[in-house]
mmCIF file of C-alpha atoms in Angstrom:
data_model
loop_
_atom_site.group_PDB
_atom_site.id
_atom_site.type_symbol
_atom_site.label_atom_id
_atom_site.label_comp_id
_atom_site.label_asym_id
_atom_site.label_seq_id
_atom_site.Cartn_x
_atom_site.Cartn_y
_atom_site.Cartn_z
ATOM 1 C CA MET D 150 90.277 130.762 31.266
ATOM 2 C CA LYS D 151 91.270 133.718 30.708
ATOM 3 C CA PRO D 152 93.749 135.254 31.959
ATOM 4 C CA SER D 153 91.772 137.715 32.342
ATOM 5 C CA SER D 154 89.699 135.290 34.651
ATOM 6 C CA TRP D 155 92.731 133.761 36.229
ATOM 7 C CA LEU D 156 94.065 138.628 36.675
ATOM 8 C CA ALA D 157 90.549 138.847 38.563
ATOM 9 C CA ILE D 158 90.221 135.252 41.269
ATOM 10 C CA ALA D 159 93.934 136.060 41.793
ATOM 11 C CA ALA D 160 93.372 139.902 43.355
ATOM 12 C CA ALA D 161 90.434 138.866 44.902
ATOM 13 C CA LEU D 162 92.858 136.298 47.224
ATOM 14 C CA VAL D 163 95.588 139.516 47.471
ATOM 15 C CA ALA D 164 92.055 140.990 49.084
ATOM 16 C CA VAL D 165 91.519 138.417 51.315
ATOM 17 C CA LEU D 166 95.596 138.269 52.457
ATOM 18 C CA LEU D 167 95.252 142.336 52.683
ATOM 19 C CA VAL D 168 92.767 142.937 54.869
ATOM 20 C CA PRO D 169 92.140 142.499 57.636
ATOM 21 C CA PRO D 170 88.997 139.651 59.587
ATOM 22 C CA LEU D 171 85.908 141.134 60.297
ATOM 23 C CA LEU D 172 87.140 139.393 63.328
ATOM 24 C CA THR D 173 89.616 139.739 65.041
ATOM 25 C CA PRO D 174 90.206 138.535 68.950
ATOM 26 C CA GLY D 175 89.121 140.910 71.565
ATOM 27 C CA SER D 176 86.509 142.085 69.129
ATOM 28 C CA GLU D 177 82.583 142.327 69.444
ATOM 29 C CA ALA D 178 82.978 138.315 68.431
ATOM 30 C CA ASP D 179 83.927 136.672 70.630
ATOM 31 C CA GLU D 180 84.566 140.101 73.055
ATOM 32 C CA GLY D 181 87.104 138.445 74.581
ATOM 33 C CA SER D 182 86.560 140.766 78.680
ATOM 34 C CA GLN D 183 85.473 143.234 76.037
ATOM 35 C CA ILE D 184 82.194 144.792 77.199
ATOM 36 C CA ARG D 185 79.946 147.168 75.015
ATOM 37 C CA SER D 186 77.313 148.043 76.415
ATOM 38 C CA MET D 187 75.314 147.951 79.338
ATOM 39 C CA ARG D 188 72.751 148.642 81.703
ATOM 40 C CA VAL D 189 72.504 149.621 85.488
ATOM 41 C CA LEU D 190 69.052 149.212 87.178
ATOM 42 C CA VAL D 191 69.036 151.612 90.268
ATOM 43 C CA PRO D 192 66.383 150.474 92.651
ATOM 44 C CA ASN D 193 65.723 154.020 94.307
ATOM 45 C CA ALA D 194 65.005 157.040 93.275
ATOM 46 C CA PRO D 195 67.621 160.395 91.304
ATOM 47 C CA GLY D 196 69.875 161.183 93.785
ATOM 48 C CA GLY D 197 70.119 158.497 95.948
ATOM 49 C CA GLY D 198 73.295 156.026 97.265
ATOM 50 C CA TYR D 199 72.909 153.176 94.706
ATOM 51 C CA ASP D 200 72.331 155.784 91.574
ATOM 52 C CA ILE D 201 75.403 158.477 92.375
ATOM 53 C CA THR D 202 77.451 155.516 92.874
ATOM 54 C CA ALA D 203 76.284 153.348 89.460
ATOM 55 C CA ARG D 204 76.688 157.487 87.713
ATOM 56 C CA THR D 205 79.832 157.396 89.251
ATOM 57 C CA ALA D 206 81.437 154.041 87.833
ATOM 58 C CA THR D 207 80.057 153.630 84.848
ATOM 59 C CA LYS D 208 81.409 157.444 83.836
ATOM 60 C CA ALA D 209 84.923 156.784 85.346
ATOM 61 C CA MET D 210 84.270 153.526 82.900
ATOM 62 C CA GLU D 211 83.317 155.257 79.915
ATOM 63 C CA ASP D 212 85.579 158.249 80.528
ATOM 64 C CA ALA D 213 88.451 156.055 80.577
ATOM 65 C CA ASP D 214 87.231 154.312 77.433
ATOM 66 C CA LEU D 215 86.463 150.361 79.698
ATOM 67 C CA LEU D 216 83.716 150.247 78.333
ATOM 68 C CA GLY D 217 81.171 152.187 75.267
ATOM 69 C CA ASN D 218 77.866 152.654 76.355
ATOM 70 C CA ALA D 219 76.288 152.706 79.711
ATOM 71 C CA GLU D 220 72.001 153.500 80.600
ATOM 72 C CA VAL D 221 71.248 154.339 84.211
ATOM 73 C CA PHE D 222 67.835 153.681 84.708
ATOM 74 C CA ASN D 223 66.132 154.062 87.906
ATOM 75 C CA LEU D 224 63.490 151.999 88.918
ATOM 76 C CA PRO D 225 62.537 152.671 92.946
ATOM 77 C CA GLY D 226 60.112 150.968 95.483
ATOM 78 C CA ALA D 227 59.910 149.055 98.541
ATOM 79 C CA GLY D 228 63.272 149.608 99.767
ATOM 80 C CA GLY D 229 65.258 148.068 96.664
ATOM 81 C CA THR D 230 63.542 145.777 95.900
ATOM 82 C CA VAL D 231 60.555 145.850 93.839
ATOM 83 C CA GLY D 232 64.699 146.249 91.272
ATOM 84 C CA LEU D 233 65.875 143.308 93.127
ATOM 85 C CA GLY D 234 62.296 141.625 91.737
ATOM 86 C CA ARG D 235 62.877 142.490 88.264
ATOM 87 C CA THR D 236 66.728 142.055 88.203
ATOM 88 C CA VAL D 237 65.647 138.503 88.915
ATOM 89 C CA ALA D 238 63.698 138.474 86.163
ATOM 90 C CA GLU D 239 65.720 139.212 84.288
ATOM 91 C CA ARG D 240 66.997 135.840 83.932
ATOM 92 C CA GLY D 241 69.797 134.856 81.475
ATOM 93 C CA ASN D 242 70.592 138.709 80.893
ATOM 94 C CA GLY D 243 73.818 139.113 80.408
ATOM 95 C CA LYS D 244 73.643 143.348 79.639
ATOM 96 C CA LEU D 245 72.022 144.161 82.607
ATOM 97 C CA VAL D 246 73.323 144.809 86.211
ATOM 98 C CA MET D 247 71.983 146.431 89.886
ATOM 99 C CA SER D 248 73.450 148.928 91.734
ATOM 100 C CA MET D 249 72.341 148.113 95.685
ATOM 101 C CA GLY D 250 73.747 147.304 99.186
ATOM 102 C CA LEU D 251 73.062 146.950 103.110
ATOM 103 C CA GLY D 252 69.602 148.426 101.851
ATOM 104 C CA VAL D 253 68.433 146.421 99.946
ATOM 105 C CA VAL D 254 69.451 143.491 102.038
ATOM 106 C CA GLY D 255 67.539 144.739 104.910
ATOM 107 C CA SER D 256 63.892 145.231 102.603
ATOM 108 C CA VAL D 257 64.109 141.354 102.147
ATOM 109 C CA PHE D 258 63.628 141.150 105.593
ATOM 110 C CA THR D 259 61.129 144.287 106.356
ATOM 111 C CA ASN D 260 59.080 144.382 102.814
ATOM 112 C CA LYS D 261 58.391 139.749 102.756
ATOM 113 C CA SER D 262 60.248 140.075 99.584
ATOM 114 C CA PRO D 263 59.699 137.178 98.087
ATOM 115 C CA SER D 264 63.467 138.098 95.825
ATOM 116 C CA SER D 265 66.569 137.551 98.110
ATOM 117 C CA LEU D 266 70.196 138.773 97.148
ATOM 118 C CA LEU D 267 70.848 135.035 96.872
ATOM 119 C CA ASP D 268 68.763 134.410 93.849
ATOM 120 C CA THR D 269 70.797 136.849 91.821
ATOM 121 C CA THR D 270 75.192 137.391 89.854
ATOM 122 C CA PRO D 271 77.067 138.960 91.896
ATOM 123 C CA VAL D 272 79.477 140.522 90.420
ATOM 124 C CA ALA D 273 81.348 143.728 92.782
ATOM 125 C CA LYS D 274 81.724 144.915 96.418
ATOM 126 C CA LEU D 275 82.670 148.291 95.614
ATOM 127 C CA ILE D 276 83.210 150.873 98.436
ATOM 128 C CA GLU D 277 82.364 151.088 101.765
ATOM 129 C CA GLU D 278 81.130 154.328 103.243
ATOM 130 C CA SER D 279 79.927 155.741 106.562
ATOM 131 C CA ASP D 280 76.635 157.529 107.547
ATOM 132 C CA ILE D 281 76.848 160.322 108.725
ATOM 133 C CA VAL D 282 74.291 162.335 111.219
ATOM 134 C CA VAL D 283 73.171 165.798 109.502
ATOM 135 C CA VAL D 284 70.798 169.598 110.131
ATOM 136 C CA GLY D 285 69.524 172.360 108.531
ATOM 137 C CA LYS D 286 72.225 174.430 108.801
ATOM 138 C CA ASP D 287 68.783 176.208 110.770
ATOM 139 C CA SER D 288 68.261 173.870 113.210
ATOM 140 C CA PRO D 289 68.799 174.539 116.539
ATOM 141 C CA TYR D 290 71.255 171.220 117.371
ATOM 142 C CA GLN D 291 74.586 172.484 116.809
ATOM 143 C CA THR D 292 76.027 169.885 118.836
ATOM 144 C CA ILE D 293 75.645 165.237 118.622
ATOM 145 C CA ASP D 294 74.863 166.274 122.161
ATOM 146 C CA GLN D 295 71.899 168.942 122.251
ATOM 147 C CA LEU D 296 70.384 166.101 120.022
ATOM 148 C CA ILE D 297 71.181 163.251 121.839
ATOM 149 C CA THR D 298 68.881 165.304 125.323
ATOM 150 C CA ALA D 299 67.132 165.835 122.883
ATOM 151 C CA TRP D 300 66.225 162.697 121.437
ATOM 152 C CA LYS D 301 65.511 161.144 125.106
ATOM 153 C CA ALA D 302 64.033 163.242 126.148
ATOM 154 C CA ASP D 303 60.602 163.133 123.638
ATOM 155 C CA PRO D 304 61.957 160.667 120.827
ATOM 156 C CA GLY D 305 59.137 160.384 119.491
ATOM 157 C CA ALA D 306 58.890 164.218 118.685
ATOM 158 C CA VAL D 307 62.603 164.280 117.468
ATOM 159 C CA GLN D 308 61.718 162.271 113.589
ATOM 160 C CA VAL D 309 65.098 161.026 112.136
ATOM 161 C CA GLY D 310 65.253 160.706 108.328
ATOM 162 C CA GLY D 311 66.421 157.774 106.025
ATOM 163 C CA GLY D 312 66.862 157.005 102.689
ATOM 164 C CA SER D 313 66.125 154.077 103.630
ATOM 165 C CA SER D 314 63.754 151.170 104.318
ATOM 166 C CA PRO D 315 63.144 149.379 107.343
ATOM 167 C CA GLY D 316 66.313 146.902 107.294
ATOM 168 C CA GLY D 317 68.040 149.867 105.499
ATOM 169 C CA PRO D 318 71.251 151.630 106.796
ATOM 170 C CA ASP D 319 70.156 154.938 107.270
ATOM 171 C CA HIS D 320 67.751 153.041 109.306
ATOM 172 C CA LEU D 321 69.974 150.622 111.663
ATOM 173 C CA ALA D 322 71.798 153.070 112.528
ATOM 174 C CA PRO D 323 69.947 155.522 114.302
ATOM 175 C CA MET D 324 68.079 152.777 115.970
ATOM 176 C CA LEU D 325 71.899 150.711 117.090
ATOM 177 C CA MET D 326 72.942 155.639 118.431
ATOM 178 C CA ALA D 327 68.981 154.919 119.636
ATOM 179 C CA LYS D 328 70.179 151.258 121.559
ATOM 180 C CA ALA D 329 73.531 152.414 122.811
ATOM 181 C CA VAL D 330 72.008 155.728 124.458
ATOM 182 C CA GLY D 331 68.960 153.795 126.155
ATOM 183 C CA LEU D 332 66.346 154.312 123.591
ATOM 184 C CA ALA D 333 63.564 151.308 122.577
ATOM 185 C CA PRO D 334 64.613 151.444 119.249
ATOM 186 C CA LYS D 335 60.797 150.588 118.879
ATOM 187 C CA ALA D 336 60.026 154.051 119.660
ATOM 188 C CA VAL D 337 61.899 155.608 118.203
ATOM 189 C CA ASN D 338 59.866 158.087 114.761
ATOM 190 C CA TYR D 339 61.876 156.391 111.739
ATOM 191 C CA VAL D 340 60.480 158.030 108.560
ATOM 192 C CA GLN D 341 61.377 156.325 105.694
ATOM 193 C CA PHE D 342 62.704 158.255 101.994
ATOM 194 C CA ASP D 343 63.364 156.822 98.986
ATOM 195 C CA GLY D 344 66.998 157.337 98.846
ATOM 196 C CA GLY D 345 69.098 160.540 99.751
ATOM 197 C CA GLY D 346 67.772 162.677 97.297
ATOM 198 C CA GLU D 347 64.608 162.901 98.736
ATOM 199 C CA LEU D 348 65.033 162.846 102.516
ATOM 200 C CA LEU D 349 66.974 166.281 101.907
ATOM 201 C CA ALA D 350 64.761 168.337 100.829
ATOM 202 C CA SER D 351 62.546 167.227 104.242
ATOM 203 C CA VAL D 352 66.359 167.895 106.387
ATOM 204 C CA LEU D 353 67.121 171.228 104.576
ATOM 205 C CA GLY D 354 63.271 171.656 105.420
ATOM 206 C CA GLY D 355 63.041 170.875 109.039
ATOM 207 C CA LYS D 356 60.125 168.310 107.956
ATOM 208 C CA VAL D 357 62.614 166.221 110.084
ATOM 209 C CA ALA D 358 64.127 166.947 113.227
ATOM 210 C CA PHE D 359 67.682 164.753 112.116
ATOM 211 C CA GLY D 360 68.933 162.247 109.210
ATOM 212 C CA VAL D 361 70.897 159.778 108.382
ATOM 213 C CA SER D 362 73.337 158.890 105.320
ATOM 214 C CA GLY D 363 75.887 158.286 103.395
ATOM 215 C CA VAL D 364 78.279 161.243 103.220
ATOM 216 C CA GLY D 365 78.380 160.999 99.051
ATOM 217 C CA GLU D 366 75.083 161.841 98.625
ATOM 218 C CA TYR D 367 75.723 166.063 100.527
ATOM 219 C CA ARG D 368 78.991 166.331 100.074
ATOM 220 C CA ASP D 369 78.508 170.014 98.319
ATOM 221 C CA GLN D 370 75.224 170.916 100.626
ATOM 222 C CA ILE D 371 77.706 169.679 103.560
ATOM 223 C CA ALA D 372 80.723 171.375 101.290
ATOM 224 C CA ALA D 373 78.038 174.900 100.274
ATOM 225 C CA GLY D 374 77.202 174.349 104.215
ATOM 226 C CA THR D 375 73.971 173.813 103.599
ATOM 227 C CA LEU D 376 74.016 171.222 105.831
ATOM 228 C CA ARG D 377 75.228 170.510 109.022
ATOM 229 C CA VAL D 378 77.693 167.280 110.410
ATOM 230 C CA LEU D 379 76.381 166.497 113.927
ATOM 231 C CA ALA D 380 78.319 162.651 114.197
ATOM 232 C CA VAL D 381 79.598 160.014 111.242
ATOM 233 C CA THR D 382 78.612 156.322 112.536
ATOM 234 C CA SER D 383 82.707 155.305 111.434
ATOM 235 C CA GLU D 384 85.746 153.921 113.610
ATOM 236 C CA LYS D 385 87.301 156.835 112.363
ATOM 237 C CA ARG D 386 86.607 160.800 111.337
ATOM 238 C CA ILE D 387 86.215 161.870 107.575
ATOM 239 C CA PRO D 388 89.318 163.438 106.538
ATOM 240 C CA GLY D 389 87.589 166.894 105.460
ATOM 241 C CA ILE D 390 84.469 166.598 107.285
ATOM 242 C CA ASP D 391 84.624 168.841 110.774
ATOM 243 C CA ALA D 392 82.332 166.203 112.888
ATOM 244 C CA PRO D 393 83.994 163.855 115.428
ATOM 245 C CA THR D 394 82.287 159.641 115.190
ATOM 246 C CA LEU D 395 79.803 158.724 117.649
ATOM 247 C CA SER D 396 82.390 157.139 119.811
ATOM 248 C CA GLU D 397 84.430 159.658 120.324
ATOM 249 C CA SER D 398 80.623 160.915 121.542
ATOM 250 C CA GLY D 399 80.044 158.760 123.889
ATOM 251 C CA VAL D 400 77.388 156.683 121.571
ATOM 252 C CA ASP D 401 79.327 153.108 121.486
ATOM 253 C CA VAL D 402 77.737 152.213 117.633
ATOM 254 C CA LYS D 403 80.836 151.256 115.234
ATOM 255 C CA PHE D 404 78.762 151.416 111.458
ATOM 256 C CA THR D 405 79.900 151.139 107.990
ATOM 257 C CA ASN D 406 77.658 151.315 105.070
ATOM 258 C CA TRP D 407 79.036 149.071 102.313
ATOM 259 C CA ARG D 408 77.538 149.078 97.923
ATOM 260 C CA GLY D 409 77.598 146.632 95.172
ATOM 261 C CA ILE D 410 76.894 145.203 91.619
ATOM 262 C CA VAL D 411 74.511 142.249 91.236
ATOM 263 C CA ALA D 412 73.784 140.176 86.989
ATOM 264 C CA PRO D 413 70.985 139.008 86.955
ATOM 265 C CA PRO D 414 70.346 134.780 87.075
ATOM 266 C CA GLY D 415 71.406 132.086 84.927
ATOM 267 C CA ILE D 416 73.731 134.321 82.536
ATOM 268 C CA THR D 417 76.505 132.360 81.252
ATOM 269 C CA GLU D 418 79.435 131.758 82.571
ATOM 270 C CA SER D 419 81.502 134.488 79.586
ATOM 271 C CA ASP D 420 79.431 137.390 80.797
ATOM 272 C CA ARG D 421 79.425 137.201 84.108
ATOM 273 C CA ALA D 422 83.532 136.232 83.750
ATOM 274 C CA LYS D 423 83.377 139.783 81.490
ATOM 275 C CA LEU D 424 81.251 142.017 84.364
ATOM 276 C CA VAL D 425 84.077 141.086 87.147
ATOM 277 C CA SER D 426 87.007 141.962 84.641
ATOM 278 C CA LEU D 427 84.827 144.947 83.661
ATOM 279 C CA PHE D 428 85.087 145.789 87.439
ATOM 280 C CA GLU D 429 88.297 144.721 88.743
ATOM 281 C CA ARG D 430 90.020 147.013 85.796
ATOM 282 C CA LEU D 431 88.253 149.923 86.678
ATOM 283 C CA GLN D 432 89.774 149.379 90.324
ATOM 284 C CA LYS D 433 93.517 150.777 88.260
ATOM 285 C CA THR D 434 92.320 153.580 87.477
ATOM 286 C CA PRO D 435 92.182 157.512 87.895
ATOM 287 C CA GLN D 436 89.110 158.488 87.425
ATOM 288 C CA TRP D 437 87.255 155.974 90.051
ATOM 289 C CA GLN D 438 89.970 156.335 92.325
ATOM 290 C CA GLU D 439 89.286 159.753 91.995
ATOM 291 C CA ALA D 440 85.911 159.356 92.326
ATOM 292 C CA LEU D 441 87.100 157.187 96.225
ATOM 293 C CA GLN D 442 88.093 160.466 96.944
ATOM 294 C CA ARG D 443 86.857 163.162 96.713
ATOM 295 C CA ASN D 444 83.313 161.162 97.695
ATOM 296 C CA GLY D 445 85.112 159.901 100.457
ATOM 297 C CA TRP D 446 83.730 156.423 99.873
ATOM 298 C CA THR D 447 87.310 153.884 101.323
ATOM 299 C CA GLY D 448 87.425 150.717 97.817
ATOM 300 C CA ALA D 449 86.537 148.222 98.461
ATOM 301 C CA PHE D 450 86.970 145.718 95.485
ATOM 302 C CA ALA D 451 85.032 141.321 96.168
ATOM 303 C CA PRO D 452 84.388 140.093 93.148
ATOM 304 C CA GLY D 453 83.006 137.467 91.704
ATOM 305 C CA GLU D 454 82.432 134.962 94.375
ATOM 306 C CA GLN D 455 84.536 136.506 96.769
ATOM 307 C CA PHE D 456 81.374 139.042 97.157
ATOM 308 C CA GLY D 457 78.936 135.949 97.376
ATOM 309 C CA SER D 458 80.278 134.718 100.344
ATOM 310 C CA PHE D 459 79.989 138.285 101.981
ATOM 311 C CA LEU D 460 76.572 138.906 100.493
ATOM 312 C CA GLU D 461 75.116 135.352 102.152
ATOM 313 C CA GLU D 462 77.429 136.252 105.552
ATOM 314 C CA GLU D 463 75.502 139.984 105.523
ATOM 315 C CA ASN D 464 71.897 138.271 105.032
ATOM 316 C CA THR D 465 73.032 136.359 108.474
ATOM 317 C CA ARG D 466 73.906 139.464 110.325
ATOM 318 C CA VAL D 467 70.866 141.573 109.051
ATOM 319 C CA ALA D 468 69.002 138.301 109.834
ATOM 320 C CA THR D 469 70.758 139.083 113.279
ATOM 321 C CA VAL D 470 70.433 142.854 113.865
ATOM 322 C CA LEU D 471 66.570 143.515 112.796
ATOM 323 C CA LYS D 472 66.176 140.439 114.951
ATOM 324 C CA GLU D 473 67.953 141.619 118.184
ATOM 325 C CA LEU D 474 66.281 144.891 118.451
ATOM 326 C CA GLY D 475 62.919 143.500 117.328
ATOM 327 C CA LEU D 476 61.939 144.560 113.887
ATOM 328 C CA ALA D 477 62.113 141.460 112.829
#
């Protein structure tokens, strides 16, 4: 063999040894716990609680370099069960997750959905959040006592709006309020909207007497003075919200909403572990901690199987409450 040939072979060997391999531990090849891209399905309209939670979480992930790219898209309908059906149909797709919460648990029963959250892969419970009782700035109701008095006098005329279908948090909270003040839940004139974004215009325009929604959805409007909070449903007052709890106002109700993330059924154990790890790492970022504070959310992280057990308990609890209220 010619010396030039030996030199060419030697140069090639040196290049192989010196150039790092394209596939290294933690790279896209085996990815370790890394996810480069992800689609997030939001099962209600833009501006609702699931939407805000999804977009807040994915932005925090991107800002913290935990995720390369996330596409958040909305698929509203039937209180979130249209999106749930799509998620269940995406069996084996480890690149898709759905933002969801207590509202979807209830909607499964009230909409007689063929799909259940128990059919999905639980990824993580993320937050807990108080609901708030709100009116527009021009509302005649200045206090929760004034509202309750008018409501008891003529429940049909005092419409309450919520961003949940029957069985969801914005529906359950006023039903529990009604029961606590001596009103039959079936007498409540509840107007359903597909998420807090749709509800807002009706509250501001006085088309409903009051609204019930998550505190994080209306922070800006409360700060601007266009919405007035009459009460919060949590056990304790919420920092930054000038309103009493229902309990201290004489209405014996303590109610907290929650939200989380599920994936389609049948995904690989590797994909499931990556998704759980991604949301686990999110909890430790300053971006997420700031978002919790800004939105008035309480961190309530529960990963994977722990979240799965919680979903089973919530499924049973919501079914029981709906039956007790005569709504299921």
